[in-house]
Each structure stands twice: as C-alpha cells, then as structure tokens.
Short mmCIF file of C-alpha atoms in Angstrom, two decimals:
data_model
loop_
_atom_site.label_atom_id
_atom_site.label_comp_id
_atom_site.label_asym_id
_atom_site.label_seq_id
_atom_site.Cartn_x
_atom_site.Cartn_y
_atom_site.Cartn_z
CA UNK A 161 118.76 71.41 134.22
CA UNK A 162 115.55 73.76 135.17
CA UNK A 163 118.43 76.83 136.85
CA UNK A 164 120.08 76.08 133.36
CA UNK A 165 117.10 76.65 131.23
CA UNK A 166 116.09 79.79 133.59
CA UNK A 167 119.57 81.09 132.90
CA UNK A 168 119.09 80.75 129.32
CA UNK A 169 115.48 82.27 128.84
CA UNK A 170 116.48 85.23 131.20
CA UNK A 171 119.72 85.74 128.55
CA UNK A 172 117.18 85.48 125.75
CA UNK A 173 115.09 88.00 127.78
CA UNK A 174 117.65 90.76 127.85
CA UNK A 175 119.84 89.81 124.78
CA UNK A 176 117.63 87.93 122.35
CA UNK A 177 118.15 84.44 121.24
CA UNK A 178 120.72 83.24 119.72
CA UNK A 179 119.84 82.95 116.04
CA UNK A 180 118.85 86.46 116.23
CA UNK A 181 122.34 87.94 117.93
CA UNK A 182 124.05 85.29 114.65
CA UNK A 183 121.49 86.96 112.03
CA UNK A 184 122.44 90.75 113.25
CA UNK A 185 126.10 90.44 114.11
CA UNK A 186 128.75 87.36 114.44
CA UNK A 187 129.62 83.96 116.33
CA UNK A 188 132.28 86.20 118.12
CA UNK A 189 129.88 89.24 118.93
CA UNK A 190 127.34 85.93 120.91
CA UNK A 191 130.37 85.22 122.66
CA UNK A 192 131.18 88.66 123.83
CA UNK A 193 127.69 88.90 124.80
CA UNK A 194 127.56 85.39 126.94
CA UNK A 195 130.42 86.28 128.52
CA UNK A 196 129.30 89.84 129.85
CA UNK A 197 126.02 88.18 130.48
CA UNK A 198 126.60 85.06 132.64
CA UNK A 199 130.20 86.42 134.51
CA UNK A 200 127.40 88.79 136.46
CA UNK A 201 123.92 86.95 136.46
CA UNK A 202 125.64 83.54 138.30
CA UNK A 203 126.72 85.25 140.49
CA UNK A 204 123.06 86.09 141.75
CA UNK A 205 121.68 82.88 141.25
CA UNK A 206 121.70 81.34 145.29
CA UNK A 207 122.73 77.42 143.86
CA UNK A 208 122.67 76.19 148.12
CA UNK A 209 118.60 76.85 147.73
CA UNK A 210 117.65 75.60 144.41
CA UNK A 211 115.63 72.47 144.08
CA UNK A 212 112.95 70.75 142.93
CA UNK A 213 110.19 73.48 143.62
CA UNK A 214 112.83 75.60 140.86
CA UNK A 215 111.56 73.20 138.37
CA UNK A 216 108.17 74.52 137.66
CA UNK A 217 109.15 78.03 138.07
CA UNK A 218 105.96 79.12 138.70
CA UNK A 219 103.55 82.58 138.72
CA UNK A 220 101.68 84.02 141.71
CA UNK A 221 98.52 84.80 140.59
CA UNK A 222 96.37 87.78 142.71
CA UNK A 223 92.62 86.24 143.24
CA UNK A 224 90.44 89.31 142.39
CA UNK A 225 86.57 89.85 142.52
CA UNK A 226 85.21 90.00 138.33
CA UNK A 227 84.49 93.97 138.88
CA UNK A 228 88.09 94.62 140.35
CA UNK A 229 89.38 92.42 137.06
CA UNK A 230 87.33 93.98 134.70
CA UNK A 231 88.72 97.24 136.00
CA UNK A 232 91.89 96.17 135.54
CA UNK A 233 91.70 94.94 132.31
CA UNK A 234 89.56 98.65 130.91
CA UNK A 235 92.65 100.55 132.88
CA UNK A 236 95.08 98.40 130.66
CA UNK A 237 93.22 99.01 127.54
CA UNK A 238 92.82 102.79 127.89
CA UNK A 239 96.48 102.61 128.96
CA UNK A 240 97.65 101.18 125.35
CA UNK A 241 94.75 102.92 123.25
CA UNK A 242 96.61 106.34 124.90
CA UNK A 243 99.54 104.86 124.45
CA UNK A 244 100.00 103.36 120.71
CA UNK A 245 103.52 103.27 121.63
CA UNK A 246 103.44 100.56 124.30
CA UNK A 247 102.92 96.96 122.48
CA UNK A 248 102.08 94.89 125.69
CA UNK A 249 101.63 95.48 129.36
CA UNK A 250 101.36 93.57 132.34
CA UNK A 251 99.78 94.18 136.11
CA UNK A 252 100.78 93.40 139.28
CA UNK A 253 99.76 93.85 142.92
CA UNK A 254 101.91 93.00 145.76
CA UNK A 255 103.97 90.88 143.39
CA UNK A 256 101.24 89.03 142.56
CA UNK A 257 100.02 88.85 138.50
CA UNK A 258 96.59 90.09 137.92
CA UNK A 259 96.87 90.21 133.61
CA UNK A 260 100.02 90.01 130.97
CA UNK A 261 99.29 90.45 127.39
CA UNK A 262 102.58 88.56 126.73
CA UNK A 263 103.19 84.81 125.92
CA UNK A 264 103.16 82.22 128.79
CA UNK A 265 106.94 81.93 128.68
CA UNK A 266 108.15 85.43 128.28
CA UNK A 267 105.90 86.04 131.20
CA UNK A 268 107.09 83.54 133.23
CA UNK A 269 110.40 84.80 132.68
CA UNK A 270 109.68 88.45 133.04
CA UNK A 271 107.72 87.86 136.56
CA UNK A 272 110.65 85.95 137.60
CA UNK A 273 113.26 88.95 136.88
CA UNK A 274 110.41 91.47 138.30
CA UNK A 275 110.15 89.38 142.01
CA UNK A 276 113.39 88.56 142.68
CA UNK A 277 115.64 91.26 141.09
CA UNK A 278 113.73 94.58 140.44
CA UNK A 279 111.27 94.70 142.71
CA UNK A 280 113.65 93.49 145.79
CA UNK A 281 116.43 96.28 144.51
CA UNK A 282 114.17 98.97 144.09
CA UNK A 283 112.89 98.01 147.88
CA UNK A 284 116.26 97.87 149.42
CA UNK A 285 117.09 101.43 147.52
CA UNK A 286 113.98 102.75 149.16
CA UNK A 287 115.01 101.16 152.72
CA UNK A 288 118.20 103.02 151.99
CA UNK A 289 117.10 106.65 151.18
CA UNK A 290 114.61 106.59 154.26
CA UNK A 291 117.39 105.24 156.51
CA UNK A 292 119.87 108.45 155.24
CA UNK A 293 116.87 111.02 155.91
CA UNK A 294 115.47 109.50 159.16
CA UNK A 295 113.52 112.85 160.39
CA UNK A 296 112.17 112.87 156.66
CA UNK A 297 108.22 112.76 157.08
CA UNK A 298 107.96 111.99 152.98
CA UNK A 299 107.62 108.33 152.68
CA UNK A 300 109.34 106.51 149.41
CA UNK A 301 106.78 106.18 147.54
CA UNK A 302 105.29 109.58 148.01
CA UNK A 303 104.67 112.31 145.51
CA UNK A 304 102.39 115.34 147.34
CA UNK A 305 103.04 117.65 144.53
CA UNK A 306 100.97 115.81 141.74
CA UNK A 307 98.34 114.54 143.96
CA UNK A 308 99.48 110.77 143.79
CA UNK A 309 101.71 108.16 144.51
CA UNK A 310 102.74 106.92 141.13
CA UNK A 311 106.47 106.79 140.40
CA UNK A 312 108.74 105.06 137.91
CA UNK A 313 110.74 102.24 138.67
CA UNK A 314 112.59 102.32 135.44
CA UNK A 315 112.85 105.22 133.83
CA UNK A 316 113.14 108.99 135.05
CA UNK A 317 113.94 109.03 139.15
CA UNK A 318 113.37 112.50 138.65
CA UNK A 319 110.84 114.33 135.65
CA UNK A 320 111.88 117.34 136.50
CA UNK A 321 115.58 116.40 135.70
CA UNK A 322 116.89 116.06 132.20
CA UNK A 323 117.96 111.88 132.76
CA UNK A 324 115.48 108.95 131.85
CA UNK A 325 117.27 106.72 134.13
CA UNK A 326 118.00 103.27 133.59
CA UNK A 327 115.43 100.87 131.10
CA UNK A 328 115.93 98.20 130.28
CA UNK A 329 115.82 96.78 126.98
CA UNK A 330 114.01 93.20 126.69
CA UNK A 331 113.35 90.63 124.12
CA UNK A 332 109.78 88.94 124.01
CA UNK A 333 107.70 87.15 121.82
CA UNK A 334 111.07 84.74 120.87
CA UNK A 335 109.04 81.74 119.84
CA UNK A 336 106.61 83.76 117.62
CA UNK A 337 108.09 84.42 113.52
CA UNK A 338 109.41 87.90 114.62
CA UNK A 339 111.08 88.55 118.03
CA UNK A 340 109.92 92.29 119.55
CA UNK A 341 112.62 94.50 121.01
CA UNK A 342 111.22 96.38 123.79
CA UNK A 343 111.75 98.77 126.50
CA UNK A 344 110.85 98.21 130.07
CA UNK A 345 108.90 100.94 131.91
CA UNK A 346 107.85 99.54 135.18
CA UNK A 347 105.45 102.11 137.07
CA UNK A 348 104.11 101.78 140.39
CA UNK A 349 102.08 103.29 142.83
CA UNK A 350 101.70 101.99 146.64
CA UNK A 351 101.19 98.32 145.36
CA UNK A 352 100.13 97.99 142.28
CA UNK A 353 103.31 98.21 139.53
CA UNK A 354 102.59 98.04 135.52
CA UNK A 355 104.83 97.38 133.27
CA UNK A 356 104.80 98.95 129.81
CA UNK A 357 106.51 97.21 127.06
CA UNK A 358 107.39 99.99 124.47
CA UNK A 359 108.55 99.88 121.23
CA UNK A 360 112.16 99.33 120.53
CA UNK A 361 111.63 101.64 117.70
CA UNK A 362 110.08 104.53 119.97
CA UNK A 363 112.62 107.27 120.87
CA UNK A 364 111.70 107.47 124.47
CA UNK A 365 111.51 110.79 125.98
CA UNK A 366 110.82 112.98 129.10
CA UNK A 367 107.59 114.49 127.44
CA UNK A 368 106.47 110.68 126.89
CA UNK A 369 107.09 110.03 130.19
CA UNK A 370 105.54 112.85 131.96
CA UNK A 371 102.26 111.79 129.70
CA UNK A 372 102.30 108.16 131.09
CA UNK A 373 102.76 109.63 134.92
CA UNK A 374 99.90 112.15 134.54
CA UNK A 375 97.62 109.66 132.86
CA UNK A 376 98.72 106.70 135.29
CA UNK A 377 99.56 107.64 138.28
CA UNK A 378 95.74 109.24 139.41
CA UNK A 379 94.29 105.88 138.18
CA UNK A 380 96.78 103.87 139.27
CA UNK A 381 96.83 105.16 142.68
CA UNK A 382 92.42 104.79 142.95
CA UNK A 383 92.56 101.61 141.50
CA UNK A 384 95.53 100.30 143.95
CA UNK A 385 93.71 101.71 146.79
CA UNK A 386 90.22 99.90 145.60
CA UNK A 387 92.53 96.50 145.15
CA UNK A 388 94.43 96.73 148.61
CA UNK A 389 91.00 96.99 150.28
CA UNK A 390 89.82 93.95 148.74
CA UNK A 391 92.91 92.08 149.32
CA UNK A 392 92.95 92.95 152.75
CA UNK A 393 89.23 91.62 153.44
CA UNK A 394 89.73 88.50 151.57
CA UNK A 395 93.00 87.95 153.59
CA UNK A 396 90.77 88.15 156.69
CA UNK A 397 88.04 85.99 155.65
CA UNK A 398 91.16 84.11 154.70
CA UNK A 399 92.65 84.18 158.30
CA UNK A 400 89.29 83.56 159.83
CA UNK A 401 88.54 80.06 157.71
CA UNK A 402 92.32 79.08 158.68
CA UNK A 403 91.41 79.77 162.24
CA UNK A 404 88.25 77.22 162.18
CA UNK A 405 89.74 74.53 159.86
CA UNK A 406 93.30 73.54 160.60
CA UNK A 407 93.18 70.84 158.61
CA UNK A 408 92.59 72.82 154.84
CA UNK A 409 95.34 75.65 155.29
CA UNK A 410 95.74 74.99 151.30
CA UNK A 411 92.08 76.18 150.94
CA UNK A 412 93.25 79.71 151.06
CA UNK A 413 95.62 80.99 148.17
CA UNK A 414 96.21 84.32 149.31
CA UNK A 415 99.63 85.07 150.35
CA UNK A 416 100.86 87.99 152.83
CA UNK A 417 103.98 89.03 150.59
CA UNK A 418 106.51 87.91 148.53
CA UNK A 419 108.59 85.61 150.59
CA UNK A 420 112.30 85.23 150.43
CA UNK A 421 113.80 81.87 148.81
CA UNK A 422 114.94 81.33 152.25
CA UNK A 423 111.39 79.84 153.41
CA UNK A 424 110.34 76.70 153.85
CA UNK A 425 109.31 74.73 151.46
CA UNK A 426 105.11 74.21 152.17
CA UNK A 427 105.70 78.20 152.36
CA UNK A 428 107.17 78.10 148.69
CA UNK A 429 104.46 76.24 147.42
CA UNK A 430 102.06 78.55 147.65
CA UNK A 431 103.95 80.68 144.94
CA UNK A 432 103.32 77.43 142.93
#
C-alpha cells in the first residue's frame, strides 16, 4: 500500500491530481495520461527491495551549525527577492535537506524523485562523459571560464547554446485551494544543489537563466565550500565518538552519502 501511495503522489507530482486533469480536460485525456505515466515509472520502481522501511518514506535532514543555517536561509531569500519569478525553493547538500519552502508532502515527494532519480542520472551522465574524455583534466562539474562551479541540472547544458534543455514541469501545493504549476530548475555546484520552483506562467528563457547562474553560482559555490568544511569536521568528531563508544553508533546522524537501496537495513535507517 505505501509503493502504491508513492506511485500516486509522484503522478500527482508531475501530472497534477486527478480532479484537476477532470476540471481541465476529460475522463479519457486521465487515462491517456495514467497510461503514459505508470507503463514507464514501474518499471523503475525495484519491488524485490521494498519493505517496511518504504513505509515512512522518509527525509535526510543535513545537521548544520545556526550561522551556516542562517546563511542558508538569507542566500534563499535574496535568491527569490532577485528572483520574483521563482515561487518556492529548496536546498540540499550531499542529498541531504537543509530548508524547503514547500508543504511536508510535496517535499517528501520531491526529495524522493531528487535522490533516487535525478540526482543518480545526472551522476551516472557525469561518470559517462569523464569515462569518453579520459585525458580530459576538466572535471564534471567544472566551469573555469566564469570563475565557479555552478551548473544546471535541468535546464540549459550549455548557455552559450540556443536549447534550455530538459525541465521539468511539477505540480505542488495539491492539498492547498489552488494547485501551483511549476517548473523545475535544479542548480548545483560541487555539493550543494537548489532547486527553483518557477512559475508555470513564466516564459523561461536563456537571458533568465544566465541571470540565475551569474547570481548563483559565485554564492553557491562559497557557501558549498563553507558547508563541506563543516560537514567534514563534524563527520570526524563523528568518527572519533564512534571510535570510543561502540555501543551508541545511533548517536551520530551524519551520513557519508546517499546509499543505494541495496544496503542493509540498520544502514537505511539512518535516512529515516
């Protein structure tokens, strides 16, 4: 029952709910649309590891210091007062959350689809490219002419190209009066991604989107920087209690990196 609820919110993520899809079009249209939905997302759902942990379907939060939040938080609020376009964001680090403006279920949803489909395909692509151009010195995630390491996951590969790439077009805020329809810029630089949810009214546009990399990625890059130090530390202070007290390993809630569904299941936990 909890994989068939997931199923459903993650269709009412990228299509919209039901009533809306009856409202706008017909009971034929919905089927059209469950059809082209579901034929392609069971296929990815790996039914030989679901079980009980999939009930809760939890969020990994990122433990941060009140300066490093606060930080955060002023980066995210500049971001949208520059920005009146984007109508909620969210933060992570090392697919971790650190803040989401949205609901408690459209974020659960949304981190869900981030972890184990985006982020993981946007990885292998990266694997990929640096495998084809082994004697490349220019890592993935690299940008030397602008200074910084901020690139777009969704949206333009390339801003000196003509295409915007593939966004995605999401529905949140279903259980409020009025559903939004937004798209799905996810930004990241080294480990720190953002995701801007932009108004499904907005034309988006190159010029837009060079904006949003010149006023993100020089920030974005500092403040991932700042935040991977601190991780790091508090991982070893982490390691170093673990070390002395073998009988508390829950007493540390850092974790090293998404894990694969394939781990065990006091690993899983932790993502709890």
């Amino acid at each position: 029952m909890a994989v068939l609820k997931q199923a459903y919110h993650m269709f009412r993520l990228f299509m919209g709910t039901f009533t809306d899809i009856l409202e706008r079009t017909s009971v034929d249209h919905l089927k059209v649309r469950l059809e082209h939905f579901f034929s392609r997302y069971l296929q990815t759902v790996p039914w030989e590891r679901c079980d009980i942990l999939d009930v809760f379907n939890g969020i990994q939060f990122l433990p941060l210091d009140k300066n490093m939040y606060l930080r955060t938080q002023c980066f995210l609020n500049q971001t949208e007062a520059n920005f009146p376009q984007v109508k909620y964001t969210a933060f992570l680090y090392n697919d971790a959350l650190v803040w989401s403006g949205l609901e408690q279920d459209d974020i659960r949803i949304l981190f869900k689809y981030l972890t184990t489909s985006l982020f993981p395909s946007c990885l292998e692509s990266e694997m990929q490219a640096v495998q084809t151009s082994p004697y490349s010195t220019r890592t993935a995630t690299e940008r030397p002419s602008t200074g910084h390491y901020g690139k777009f996951i969704t949206g333009p590969p390339n801003l000196n190209d003509t295409s915007l790439g593939k966004i995605p077009r999401i529905f949140v805020n279903t259980q409020g009066t009025k559903t939004d329809e937004c798209n799905l810029l996810v930004y990241r630089a080294l480990s720190a991604s953002i995701c801007l949810m932009v108004e499904g009214s907005y034309q988006l546009n190159l010029d837009f989107c060079r904006a949003v990399d010149q006023f993100l990625g020089p920030q974005l890059t500092v403040l991932a920087s700042d935040m991977g130090e601190q991780y790091s530390k508090r991982l070893s202070k982490c390691q170093q209690k673990s070390s002395f007290n073998f009988d508390s390993p829950g007493n540390c809630q850092i974790d090293v990196g998404r894990a694969s569904r394939s781990h065990h299941v006091s690993e899983r936990c932790r993502h709890l």
